[in-house]
Coordinates of C-alpha atoms in Angstrom, one line a residue:
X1 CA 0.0 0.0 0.0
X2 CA 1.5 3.3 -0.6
X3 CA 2.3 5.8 2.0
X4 CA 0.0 7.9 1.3
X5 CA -2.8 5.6 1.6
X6 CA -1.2 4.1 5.0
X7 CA -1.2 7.8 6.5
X8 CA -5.0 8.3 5.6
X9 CA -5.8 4.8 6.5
X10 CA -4.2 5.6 10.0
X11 CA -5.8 8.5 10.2
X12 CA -9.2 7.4 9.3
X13 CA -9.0 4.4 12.0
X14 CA -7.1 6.2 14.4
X15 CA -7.4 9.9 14.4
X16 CA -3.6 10.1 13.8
X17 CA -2.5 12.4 11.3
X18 CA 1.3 12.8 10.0
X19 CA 1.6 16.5 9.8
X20 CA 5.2 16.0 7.9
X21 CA 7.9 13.1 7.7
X22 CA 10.9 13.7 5.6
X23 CA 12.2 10.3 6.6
X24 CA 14.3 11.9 9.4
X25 CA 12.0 13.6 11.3
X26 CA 7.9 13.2 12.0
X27 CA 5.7 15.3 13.5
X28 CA 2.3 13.5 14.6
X29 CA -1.1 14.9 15.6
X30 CA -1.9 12.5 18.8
X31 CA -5.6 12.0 19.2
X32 CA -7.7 12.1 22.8
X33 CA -7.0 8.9 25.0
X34 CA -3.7 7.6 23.2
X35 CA -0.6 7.6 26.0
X36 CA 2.5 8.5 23.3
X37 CA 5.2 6.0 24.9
X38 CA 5.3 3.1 26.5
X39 CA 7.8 0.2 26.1
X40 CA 5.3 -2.6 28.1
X41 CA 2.7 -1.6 26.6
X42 CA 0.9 -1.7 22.6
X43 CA -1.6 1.2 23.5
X44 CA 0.5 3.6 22.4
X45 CA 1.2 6.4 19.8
X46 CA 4.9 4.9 19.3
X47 CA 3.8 1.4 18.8
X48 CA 0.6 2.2 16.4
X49 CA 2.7 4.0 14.2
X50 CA 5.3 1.8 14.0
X51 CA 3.2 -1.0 13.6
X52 CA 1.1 0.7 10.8
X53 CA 3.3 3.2 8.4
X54 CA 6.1 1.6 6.3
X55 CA 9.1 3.2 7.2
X56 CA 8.1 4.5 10.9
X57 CA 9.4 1.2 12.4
X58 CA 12.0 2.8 14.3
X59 CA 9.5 5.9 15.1
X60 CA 10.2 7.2 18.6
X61 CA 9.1 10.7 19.9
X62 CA 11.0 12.7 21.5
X63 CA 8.7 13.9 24.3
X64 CA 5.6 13.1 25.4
X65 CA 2.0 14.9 26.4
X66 CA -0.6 13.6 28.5
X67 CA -3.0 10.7 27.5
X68 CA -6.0 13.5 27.6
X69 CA -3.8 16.0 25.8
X70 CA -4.1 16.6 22.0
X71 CA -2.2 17.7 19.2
X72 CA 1.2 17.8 18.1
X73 CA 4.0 15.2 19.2
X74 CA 7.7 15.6 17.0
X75 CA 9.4 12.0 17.0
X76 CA 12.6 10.9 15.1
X77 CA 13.1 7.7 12.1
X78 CA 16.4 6.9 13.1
X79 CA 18.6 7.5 16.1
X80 CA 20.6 10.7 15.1
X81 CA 17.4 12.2 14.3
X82 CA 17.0 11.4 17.7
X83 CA 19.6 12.7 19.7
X84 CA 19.4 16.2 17.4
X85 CA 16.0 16.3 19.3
X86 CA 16.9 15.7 22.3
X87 CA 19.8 18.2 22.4
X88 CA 16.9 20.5 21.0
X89 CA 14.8 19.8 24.0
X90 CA 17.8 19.8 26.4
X91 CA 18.6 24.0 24.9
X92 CA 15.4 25.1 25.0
X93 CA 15.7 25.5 21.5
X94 CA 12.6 23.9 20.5
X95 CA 9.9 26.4 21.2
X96 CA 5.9 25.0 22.3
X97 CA 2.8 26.6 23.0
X98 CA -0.5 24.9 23.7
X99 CA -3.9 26.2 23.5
X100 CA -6.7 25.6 26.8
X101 CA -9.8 26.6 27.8
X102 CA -9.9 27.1 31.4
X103 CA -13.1 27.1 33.7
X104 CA -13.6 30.9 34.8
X105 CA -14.0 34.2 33.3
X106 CA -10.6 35.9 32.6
X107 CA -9.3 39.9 31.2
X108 CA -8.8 39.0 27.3
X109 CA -5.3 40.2 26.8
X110 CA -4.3 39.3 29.7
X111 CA -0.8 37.6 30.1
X112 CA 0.9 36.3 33.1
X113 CA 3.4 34.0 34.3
X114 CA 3.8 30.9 36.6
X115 CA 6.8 30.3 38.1
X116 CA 6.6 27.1 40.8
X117 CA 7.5 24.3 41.8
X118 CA 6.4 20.8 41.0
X119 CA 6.5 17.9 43.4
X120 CA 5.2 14.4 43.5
X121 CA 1.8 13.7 45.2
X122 CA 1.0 10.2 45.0
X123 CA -0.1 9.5 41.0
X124 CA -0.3 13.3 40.5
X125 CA 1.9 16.7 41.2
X126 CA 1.3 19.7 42.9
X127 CA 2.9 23.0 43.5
X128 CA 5.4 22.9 46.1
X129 CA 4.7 25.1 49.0
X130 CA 8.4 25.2 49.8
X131 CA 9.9 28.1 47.7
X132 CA 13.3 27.6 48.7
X133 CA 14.5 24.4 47.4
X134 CA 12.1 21.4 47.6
X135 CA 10.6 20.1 43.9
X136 CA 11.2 21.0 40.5
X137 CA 11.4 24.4 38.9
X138 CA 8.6 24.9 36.3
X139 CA 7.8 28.3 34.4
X140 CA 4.7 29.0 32.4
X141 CA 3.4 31.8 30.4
X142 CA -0.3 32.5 29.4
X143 CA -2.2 34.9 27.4
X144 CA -5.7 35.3 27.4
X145 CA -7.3 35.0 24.2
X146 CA -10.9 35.6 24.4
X147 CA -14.1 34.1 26.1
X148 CA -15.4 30.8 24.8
X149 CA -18.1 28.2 25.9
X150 CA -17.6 24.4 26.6
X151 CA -21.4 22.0 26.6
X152 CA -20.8 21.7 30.4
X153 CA -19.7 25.8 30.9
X154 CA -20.9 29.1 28.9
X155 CA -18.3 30.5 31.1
X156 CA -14.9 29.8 30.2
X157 CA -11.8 31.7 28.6
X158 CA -9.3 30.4 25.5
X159 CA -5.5 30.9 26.7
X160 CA -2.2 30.6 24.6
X161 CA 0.6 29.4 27.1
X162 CA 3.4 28.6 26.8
X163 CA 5.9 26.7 28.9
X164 CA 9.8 26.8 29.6
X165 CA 10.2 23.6 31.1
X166 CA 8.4 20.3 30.7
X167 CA 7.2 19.0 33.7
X168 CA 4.7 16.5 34.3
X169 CA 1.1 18.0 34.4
X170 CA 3.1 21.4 34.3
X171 CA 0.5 23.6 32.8
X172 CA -3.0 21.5 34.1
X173 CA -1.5 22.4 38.0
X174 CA -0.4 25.7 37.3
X175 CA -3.7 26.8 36.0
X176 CA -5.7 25.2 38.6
X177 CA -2.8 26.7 41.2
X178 CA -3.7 30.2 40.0
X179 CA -7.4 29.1 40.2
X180 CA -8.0 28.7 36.8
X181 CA -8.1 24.5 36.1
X182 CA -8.2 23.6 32.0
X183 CA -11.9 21.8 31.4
X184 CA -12.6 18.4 31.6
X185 CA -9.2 17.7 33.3
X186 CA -10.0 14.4 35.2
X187 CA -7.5 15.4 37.7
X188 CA -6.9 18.7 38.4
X189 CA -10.5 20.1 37.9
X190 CA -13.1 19.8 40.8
X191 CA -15.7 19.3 38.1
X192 CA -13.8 16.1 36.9
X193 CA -14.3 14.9 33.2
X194 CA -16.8 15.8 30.7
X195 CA -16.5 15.5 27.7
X196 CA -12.8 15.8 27.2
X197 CA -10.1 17.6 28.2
X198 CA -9.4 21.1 27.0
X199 CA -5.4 21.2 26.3
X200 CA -3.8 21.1 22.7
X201 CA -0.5 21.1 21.6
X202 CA -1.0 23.5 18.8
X203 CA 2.9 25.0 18.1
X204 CA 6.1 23.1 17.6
X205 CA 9.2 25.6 16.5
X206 CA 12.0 24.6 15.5
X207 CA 15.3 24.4 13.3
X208 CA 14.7 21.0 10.8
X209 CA 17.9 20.1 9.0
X210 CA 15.7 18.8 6.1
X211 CA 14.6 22.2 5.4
X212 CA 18.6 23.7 5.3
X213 CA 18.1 23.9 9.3
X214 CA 15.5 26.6 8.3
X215 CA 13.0 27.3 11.5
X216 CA 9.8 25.8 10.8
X217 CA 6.4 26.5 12.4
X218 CA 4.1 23.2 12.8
X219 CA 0.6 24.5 13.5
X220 CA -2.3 22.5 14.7
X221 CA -5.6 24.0 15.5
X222 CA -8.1 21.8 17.7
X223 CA -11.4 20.3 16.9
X224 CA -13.2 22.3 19.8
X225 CA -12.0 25.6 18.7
X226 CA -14.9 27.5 17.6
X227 CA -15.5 28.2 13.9
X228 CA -15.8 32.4 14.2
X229 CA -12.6 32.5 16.0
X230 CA -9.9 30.1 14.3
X231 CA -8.7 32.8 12.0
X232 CA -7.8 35.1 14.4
X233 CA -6.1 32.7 16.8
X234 CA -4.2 31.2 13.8
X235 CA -2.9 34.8 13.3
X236 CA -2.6 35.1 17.4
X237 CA -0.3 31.6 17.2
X238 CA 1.7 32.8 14.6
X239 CA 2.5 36.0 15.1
X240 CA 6.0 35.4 16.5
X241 CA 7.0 33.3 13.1
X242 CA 7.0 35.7 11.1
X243 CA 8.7 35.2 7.9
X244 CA 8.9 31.5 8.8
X245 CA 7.6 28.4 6.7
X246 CA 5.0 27.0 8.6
X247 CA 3.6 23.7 8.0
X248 CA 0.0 23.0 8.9

């Protein structure tokens, strides 16, 4: 079967979509409910890729997002593809923004920033209430984008963040620390699930050396973002890559 016709035929039975693959590098749109990497287990983005796209048999991403969390995942072919990513990740050279809808009415415009700590509570993390040393160090940006309804909430607001480290859970705790928890976030929200949870991995940026080690913008836009606003938060995500290819 031709690639092509693999990647639709994946995408049809699994809601995974190859956003681009030049053999080197893939970047992947992960679906609701999918964990992204697991060695024990099959249930994963790695393994259902592998399994069904000639040529993604050694597929491995090179981060992960939460099982709940959608949108974009960048994964590597081969193993130098691999460690290029990783020392990407490792610099902070590989820029990421998500989009959420959080339960609450914020300022739109507003921006803020998160700075604390993350430590280990049982299955789950939570800030740290130590500021000096204990836990680890996690920074997060937001901007308020507008005002938005979910089917459970007509009161909700559409945030851009952005995030400077990647810790576990990092932006569902520091929203709900600030009193703000993303929607349907099974965890972290005292409403518990709905219907989904509101977090997307909309914006990967970074140098690919396919592409003359040009920086490339890989733009996802989520399924729950409502029709009359898409345009302008397109413009909203990618108004920083200017003059950039960007790759939807």
């Amino acid at each position: 079967m031709p690639l092509e016709q693999q990647l639709e035929e994946v995408h049809r039975k699994f809601g995974v979509r190859v956003v681009y693959n030049d053999g080197q590098i893939a970047v992947v749109e992960k679906p609701q409910g999918l964990i992204v990497r697991d060695e024990e287990r099959k249930d994963t983005l790695q393994h259902l890729v592998r399994e069904n796209v000639g040529g993604f048999e050694n597929y491995t991403p090179a981060h992960r997002i939460d099982r709940d969390t959608t949108g974009l995942v960048v994964g590597a072919l081969n193993p130098s593809a691999l460690l290029y990513l990783h020392i990407l990740f490792r610099n902070r050279l590989l820029k990421k923004a998500y989009l959420a809808v959080v339960d609450g009415i914020m300022k739109v415009g507003e921006r803020g920033k998160i700075e604390a700590s993350l430590i280990q509570s049982g299955e789950r993390m939570a800030v740290s209430g130590n500021k000096v040393s204990k836990g680890l160090w996690a920074s997060t940006e937001y901007e308020v984008l507008a005002h938005v309804g979910t089917p459970y909430s007509p009161d909700c607001s559409l945030l851009k963040v952005d995030i400077h480290t990647g810790r576990t859970h990092q932006i569902r705790v520091h929203l709900k620390h600030i009193g703000y928890p993303v929607g349907g976030d099974p965890w972290y929200n005292p409403r518990g699930p709905q219907d989904g949870m509101y977090l997307h991995s909309s914006v990967l940026n970074f140098e690919v050396p396919k592409m003359q080690y040009s920086r490339t913008t890989f733009l996802s836009l989520p399924s729950w973002l409502p029709d009359e606003i898409r345009n302008d938060v397109e413009a909203k995500l990618l108004q920083a890559q200017k003059h950039q290819t960007v790759v939807r």
